[in-house]
Each structure stands twice: as structure tokens, then as C-alpha cells.
Amino acid sequence: MSVAAATMSVTGASAAHAESPTQGCPYPYVCFYVDNDALLAGKPLSKYKDVTSGYQAVTPRPHYGVLNTRNDDVVYLRLQSGGSICLPPNSQTVFADAYSVNGIKISSSSTC
């Protein structure tokens, strides 16, 4: 199954900017949003910040977007339908269709 997602850089993600919240997601978090209204309003559904060797459980539900405010760490998103997505540092993804993410792994690697 292919995944349709658009990955975008977080604008102005300098070290000084990274300390202030972006779309309601403060540095160094990775935040999940359920729809565009929540993303624009800066109201994340959930947020994660711990680097782990395995996936942390995420309550499976349709997710609209994910924002990674971390400067040097990639994020792996495990999809309930199978497969995963790698999100680079200081970037976000907005899914063309709602995908259910059921796991997240924040890696100290700076590249996917």
C-alpha cells in the first residue's frame, strides 16, 4: 500500500525559533493533529519527546498531520495499515487521506 503524504520543512526553524511553540508544538516535541483546524489552531492531539530504540504506542485513530520540531532527530511513524514513514528534523507531514498511526519512534539519527 502506498502512502500519500506531503513533507514540508518547518519555516524559520533556527535555534532561537525552535524554542518557541510552533503550531502549538513546543521544541523538542513531535505532535499529532486530527484535522486541519486543529493544526491551524495549534491544538495537538498528543505529543512525544523521548528518543527510544523501539516504537512507542500511539492510540490508532485517523491522523491528519504530524509535526517534528526537533533539530537533529528523525521520527519514524508506524502505520496501522503496514509500513512506516520517516519524518526528517524540523519538518511536518500532512496526509492526503487520514492514516492511522499506531507507533512512533524518535531516533537520534539526523537523516532518514
Short mmCIF file of N, CA and C in Angstrom, two decimals:
data_model
loop_
_atom_site.label_atom_id
_atom_site.label_comp_id
_atom_site.label_asym_id
_atom_site.label_seq_id
_atom_site.Cartn_x
_atom_site.Cartn_y
_atom_site.Cartn_z
N MET A 1 0.85 -1.18 0.00
CA MET A 1 0.00 0.00 0.00
C MET A 1 0.88 1.22 0.00
N SER A 2 0.62 2.14 -0.90
CA SER A 2 1.39 3.37 -0.93
C SER A 2 0.76 4.39 0.00
N VAL A 3 1.59 5.27 0.51
CA VAL A 3 1.12 6.30 1.42
C VAL A 3 1.30 7.65 0.75
N ALA A 4 0.23 8.40 0.67
CA ALA A 4 0.29 9.74 0.10
C ALA A 4 0.45 10.74 1.23
N ALA A 5 1.62 11.35 1.31
CA ALA A 5 1.88 12.32 2.35
C ALA A 5 2.78 13.40 1.78
N ALA A 6 2.59 14.60 2.23
CA ALA A 6 3.45 15.71 1.83
C ALA A 6 4.30 16.09 3.01
N THR A 7 5.62 16.15 2.82
CA THR A 7 6.52 16.54 3.89
C THR A 7 7.01 17.94 3.61
N MET A 8 6.93 18.79 4.64
CA MET A 8 7.34 20.17 4.49
C MET A 8 8.28 20.56 5.62
N SER A 9 9.19 21.47 5.34
CA SER A 9 10.06 21.98 6.39
C SER A 9 9.28 22.96 7.25
N VAL A 10 9.64 23.00 8.52
CA VAL A 10 9.06 23.99 9.41
C VAL A 10 9.80 25.29 9.12
N THR A 11 9.07 26.31 8.74
CA THR A 11 9.72 27.57 8.36
C THR A 11 10.36 28.25 9.55
N GLY A 12 11.52 28.83 9.29
CA GLY A 12 12.21 29.61 10.31
C GLY A 12 12.63 28.78 11.51
N ALA A 13 13.08 27.58 11.31
CA ALA A 13 13.40 26.70 12.43
C ALA A 13 14.85 26.89 12.88
N SER A 14 15.23 28.10 13.15
CA SER A 14 16.56 28.36 13.70
C SER A 14 16.55 27.95 15.17
N ALA A 15 17.70 27.91 15.78
CA ALA A 15 17.79 27.51 17.19
C ALA A 15 16.92 28.41 18.07
N ALA A 16 16.93 29.71 17.80
CA ALA A 16 16.13 30.62 18.61
C ALA A 16 14.64 30.36 18.39
N HIS A 17 14.25 30.10 17.15
CA HIS A 17 12.84 29.86 16.84
C HIS A 17 12.38 28.52 17.40
N ALA A 18 13.27 27.53 17.41
CA ALA A 18 12.90 26.19 17.84
C ALA A 18 12.47 26.15 19.30
N GLU A 19 12.87 27.15 20.08
CA GLU A 19 12.49 27.17 21.49
C GLU A 19 11.07 27.67 21.70
N SER A 20 10.48 28.32 20.71
CA SER A 20 9.12 28.81 20.85
C SER A 20 8.16 27.82 20.21
N PRO A 21 6.93 27.74 20.70
CA PRO A 21 5.98 26.78 20.14
C PRO A 21 5.67 27.06 18.67
N THR A 22 5.53 26.01 17.90
CA THR A 22 5.16 26.09 16.50
C THR A 22 3.89 25.28 16.34
N GLN A 23 2.82 25.94 15.92
CA GLN A 23 1.52 25.29 15.75
C GLN A 23 1.12 24.55 17.04
N GLY A 24 1.46 25.15 18.18
CA GLY A 24 1.12 24.55 19.47
C GLY A 24 2.03 23.41 19.86
N CYS A 25 3.11 23.23 19.14
CA CYS A 25 4.03 22.12 19.40
C CYS A 25 5.40 22.67 19.80
N PRO A 26 5.71 22.69 21.09
CA PRO A 26 6.98 23.27 21.54
C PRO A 26 8.16 22.35 21.22
N TYR A 27 9.33 22.94 21.04
CA TYR A 27 10.57 22.18 20.91
C TYR A 27 10.82 21.47 22.23
N PRO A 28 11.22 20.25 22.28
CA PRO A 28 11.63 19.30 21.25
C PRO A 28 10.59 18.20 21.01
N TYR A 29 9.36 18.55 20.81
CA TYR A 29 8.29 17.56 20.68
C TYR A 29 7.97 17.18 19.24
N VAL A 30 7.28 16.05 19.12
CA VAL A 30 6.66 15.61 17.88
C VAL A 30 5.17 15.57 18.21
N CYS A 31 4.36 16.32 17.43
CA CYS A 31 2.95 16.46 17.75
C CYS A 31 2.06 15.89 16.65
N PHE A 32 0.92 15.33 17.08
CA PHE A 32 -0.08 14.76 16.19
C PHE A 32 -1.31 15.66 16.18
N TYR A 33 -1.91 15.82 14.99
CA TYR A 33 -3.11 16.63 14.82
C TYR A 33 -4.16 15.79 14.11
N VAL A 34 -5.43 15.97 14.49
CA VAL A 34 -6.50 15.15 13.91
C VAL A 34 -7.14 15.78 12.67
N ASP A 35 -6.99 17.08 12.48
CA ASP A 35 -7.55 17.71 11.29
C ASP A 35 -6.85 19.05 11.06
N ASN A 36 -7.14 19.65 9.92
CA ASN A 36 -6.51 20.92 9.55
C ASN A 36 -6.86 22.03 10.53
N ASP A 37 -8.10 22.04 11.05
CA ASP A 37 -8.49 23.07 12.01
C ASP A 37 -7.63 23.00 13.27
N ALA A 38 -7.37 21.79 13.76
CA ALA A 38 -6.52 21.62 14.95
C ALA A 38 -5.09 22.06 14.66
N LEU A 39 -4.60 21.74 13.46
CA LEU A 39 -3.25 22.13 13.07
C LEU A 39 -3.14 23.65 13.02
N LEU A 40 -4.09 24.30 12.36
CA LEU A 40 -4.06 25.76 12.25
C LEU A 40 -4.29 26.45 13.58
N ALA A 41 -5.08 25.84 14.44
CA ALA A 41 -5.36 26.42 15.76
C ALA A 41 -4.24 26.13 16.76
N GLY A 42 -3.28 25.29 16.38
CA GLY A 42 -2.19 24.96 17.29
C GLY A 42 -2.64 24.10 18.45
N LYS A 43 -3.54 23.15 18.18
CA LYS A 43 -4.07 22.28 19.23
C LYS A 43 -3.75 20.82 18.91
N PRO A 44 -2.53 20.38 19.28
CA PRO A 44 -2.19 18.97 19.00
C PRO A 44 -3.02 18.02 19.85
N LEU A 45 -3.28 16.86 19.27
CA LEU A 45 -4.00 15.79 19.97
C LEU A 45 -3.08 15.14 21.00
N SER A 46 -1.82 14.93 20.61
CA SER A 46 -0.85 14.31 21.51
C SER A 46 0.54 14.75 21.09
N LYS A 47 1.53 14.57 22.00
CA LYS A 47 2.91 14.93 21.70
C LYS A 47 3.88 13.99 22.40
N TYR A 48 5.03 13.79 21.77
CA TYR A 48 6.05 12.85 22.25
C TYR A 48 7.40 13.54 22.18
N LYS A 49 8.32 13.17 23.09
CA LYS A 49 9.65 13.77 23.05
C LYS A 49 10.79 12.80 23.34
N ASP A 50 10.51 11.59 23.80
CA ASP A 50 11.57 10.67 24.19
C ASP A 50 12.16 9.90 23.02
N VAL A 51 13.51 9.89 22.93
CA VAL A 51 14.21 9.06 21.96
C VAL A 51 14.12 7.62 22.48
N THR A 52 13.70 6.69 21.62
CA THR A 52 13.55 5.30 22.03
C THR A 52 14.17 4.38 20.99
N SER A 53 14.52 3.16 21.41
CA SER A 53 15.08 2.19 20.47
C SER A 53 13.97 1.44 19.73
N GLY A 54 12.77 1.43 20.30
CA GLY A 54 11.64 0.78 19.65
C GLY A 54 10.48 1.76 19.54
N TYR A 55 9.40 1.28 18.98
CA TYR A 55 8.23 2.14 18.81
C TYR A 55 7.47 2.32 20.12
N GLN A 56 7.01 3.54 20.37
CA GLN A 56 6.08 3.83 21.45
C GLN A 56 4.67 3.70 20.86
N ALA A 57 3.76 3.19 21.66
CA ALA A 57 2.38 3.02 21.18
C ALA A 57 1.70 4.37 21.00
N VAL A 58 0.96 4.49 19.92
CA VAL A 58 0.11 5.65 19.65
C VAL A 58 -1.29 5.09 19.49
N THR A 59 -2.26 5.70 20.16
CA THR A 59 -3.63 5.23 20.02
C THR A 59 -4.02 5.35 18.55
N PRO A 60 -4.33 4.21 17.90
CA PRO A 60 -4.67 4.28 16.46
C PRO A 60 -5.97 5.04 16.25
N ARG A 61 -5.89 6.07 15.47
CA ARG A 61 -7.05 6.86 15.04
C ARG A 61 -6.62 7.59 13.79
N PRO A 62 -7.54 8.05 13.00
CA PRO A 62 -7.12 8.79 11.80
C PRO A 62 -6.35 10.06 12.19
N HIS A 63 -5.15 10.23 11.64
CA HIS A 63 -4.34 11.41 11.90
C HIS A 63 -4.23 12.21 10.61
N TYR A 64 -4.34 13.51 10.76
CA TYR A 64 -4.25 14.40 9.62
C TYR A 64 -2.81 14.84 9.37
N GLY A 65 -2.09 15.14 10.44
CA GLY A 65 -0.73 15.62 10.28
C GLY A 65 0.13 15.39 11.49
N VAL A 66 1.45 15.45 11.27
CA VAL A 66 2.44 15.26 12.33
C VAL A 66 3.52 16.32 12.13
N LEU A 67 3.94 16.95 13.23
CA LEU A 67 4.95 18.00 13.21
C LEU A 67 6.13 17.59 14.08
N ASN A 68 7.34 17.60 13.51
CA ASN A 68 8.57 17.28 14.23
C ASN A 68 9.34 18.58 14.44
N THR A 69 9.39 19.08 15.69
CA THR A 69 10.11 20.32 15.99
C THR A 69 11.56 20.07 16.39
N ARG A 70 11.98 18.83 16.40
CA ARG A 70 13.35 18.50 16.84
C ARG A 70 14.36 18.93 15.77
N ASN A 71 15.51 19.44 16.20
CA ASN A 71 16.51 19.97 15.29
C ASN A 71 17.40 18.90 14.66
N ASP A 72 17.63 17.79 15.34
CA ASP A 72 18.61 16.81 14.87
C ASP A 72 18.09 15.39 14.83
N ASP A 73 16.82 15.16 15.10
CA ASP A 73 16.31 13.80 15.23
C ASP A 73 15.21 13.50 14.22
N VAL A 74 15.30 12.33 13.59
CA VAL A 74 14.23 11.90 12.69
C VAL A 74 13.17 11.16 13.50
N VAL A 75 11.99 11.05 12.90
CA VAL A 75 10.86 10.39 13.53
C VAL A 75 10.32 9.34 12.57
N TYR A 76 10.13 8.14 13.07
CA TYR A 76 9.51 7.08 12.28
C TYR A 76 8.07 6.91 12.76
N LEU A 77 7.15 6.93 11.81
CA LEU A 77 5.73 6.76 12.10
C LEU A 77 5.30 5.41 11.56
N ARG A 78 4.86 4.52 12.44
CA ARG A 78 4.39 3.21 12.02
C ARG A 78 2.90 3.29 11.73
N LEU A 79 2.52 2.87 10.53
CA LEU A 79 1.12 2.94 10.10
C LEU A 79 0.39 1.65 10.45
N GLN A 80 -0.84 1.78 10.88
CA GLN A 80 -1.65 0.62 11.24
C GLN A 80 -1.85 -0.29 10.03
N SER A 81 -1.90 0.29 8.84
CA SER A 81 -2.11 -0.49 7.62
C SER A 81 -0.84 -1.18 7.14
N GLY A 82 0.28 -0.95 7.82
CA GLY A 82 1.56 -1.53 7.44
C GLY A 82 2.50 -0.47 6.89
N GLY A 83 3.77 -0.71 7.05
CA GLY A 83 4.76 0.24 6.57
C GLY A 83 5.01 1.36 7.56
N SER A 84 5.89 2.26 7.18
CA SER A 84 6.22 3.39 8.05
C SER A 84 6.65 4.57 7.20
N ILE A 85 6.69 5.72 7.83
CA ILE A 85 7.10 6.97 7.21
C ILE A 85 8.22 7.54 8.07
N CYS A 86 9.27 8.07 7.43
CA CYS A 86 10.33 8.75 8.16
C CYS A 86 10.16 10.25 7.96
N LEU A 87 10.12 10.97 9.06
CA LEU A 87 9.94 12.42 9.05
C LEU A 87 11.26 13.07 9.49
N PRO A 88 11.91 13.84 8.60
CA PRO A 88 13.19 14.48 8.94
C PRO A 88 13.04 15.52 10.05
N PRO A 89 14.17 15.98 10.60
CA PRO A 89 14.13 17.04 11.62
C PRO A 89 13.46 18.31 11.08
N ASN A 90 12.81 19.04 11.97
CA ASN A 90 12.18 20.32 11.63
C ASN A 90 11.30 20.24 10.39
N SER A 91 10.41 19.27 10.38
CA SER A 91 9.51 19.12 9.24
C SER A 91 8.16 18.62 9.72
N GLN A 92 7.22 18.64 8.81
CA GLN A 92 5.89 18.13 9.13
C GLN A 92 5.36 17.37 7.94
N THR A 93 4.39 16.53 8.19
CA THR A 93 3.71 15.84 7.12
C THR A 93 2.22 16.04 7.30
N VAL A 94 1.55 16.21 6.18
CA VAL A 94 0.10 16.30 6.16
C VAL A 94 -0.35 15.20 5.23
N PHE A 95 -1.19 14.31 5.71
CA PHE A 95 -1.63 13.17 4.92
C PHE A 95 -2.74 13.57 3.96
N ALA A 96 -2.64 13.08 2.72
CA ALA A 96 -3.68 13.33 1.73
C ALA A 96 -5.00 12.70 2.19
N ASP A 97 -4.92 11.53 2.77
CA ASP A 97 -6.06 10.85 3.40
C ASP A 97 -5.65 10.61 4.84
N ALA A 98 -6.62 10.50 5.71
CA ALA A 98 -6.30 10.24 7.12
C ALA A 98 -5.71 8.84 7.25
N TYR A 99 -4.55 8.75 7.85
CA TYR A 99 -3.90 7.47 8.11
C TYR A 99 -3.87 7.24 9.60
N SER A 100 -4.00 6.00 10.00
CA SER A 100 -3.91 5.67 11.41
C SER A 100 -2.47 5.30 11.74
N VAL A 101 -1.85 6.13 12.56
CA VAL A 101 -0.50 5.88 13.05
C VAL A 101 -0.65 5.15 14.37
N ASN A 102 0.02 4.00 14.53
CA ASN A 102 -0.09 3.27 15.80
C ASN A 102 1.23 3.16 16.54
N GLY A 103 2.27 3.82 16.03
CA GLY A 103 3.55 3.80 16.72
C GLY A 103 4.43 4.94 16.28
N ILE A 104 5.29 5.39 17.19
CA ILE A 104 6.24 6.46 16.89
C ILE A 104 7.59 6.08 17.50
N LYS A 105 8.64 6.32 16.73
CA LYS A 105 9.99 6.10 17.23
C LYS A 105 10.81 7.33 16.88
N ILE A 106 11.30 8.02 17.90
CA ILE A 106 12.17 9.18 17.70
C ILE A 106 13.59 8.66 17.76
N SER A 107 14.34 8.89 16.70
CA SER A 107 15.71 8.39 16.60
C SER A 107 16.68 9.57 16.69
N SER A 108 17.86 9.33 17.26
CA SER A 108 18.86 10.38 17.36
C SER A 108 19.59 10.56 16.04
N SER A 109 19.26 9.81 15.02
CA SER A 109 19.82 9.98 13.69
C SER A 109 19.29 11.29 13.10
N SER A 110 20.11 11.99 12.33
CA SER A 110 19.66 13.25 11.73
C SER A 110 19.18 13.07 10.30
N THR A 111 19.29 11.85 9.76
CA THR A 111 18.80 11.58 8.41
C THR A 111 17.96 10.31 8.39
N CYS A 112 17.05 10.27 7.44
CA CYS A 112 16.16 9.09 7.30
C CYS A 112 16.92 7.94 6.64
#
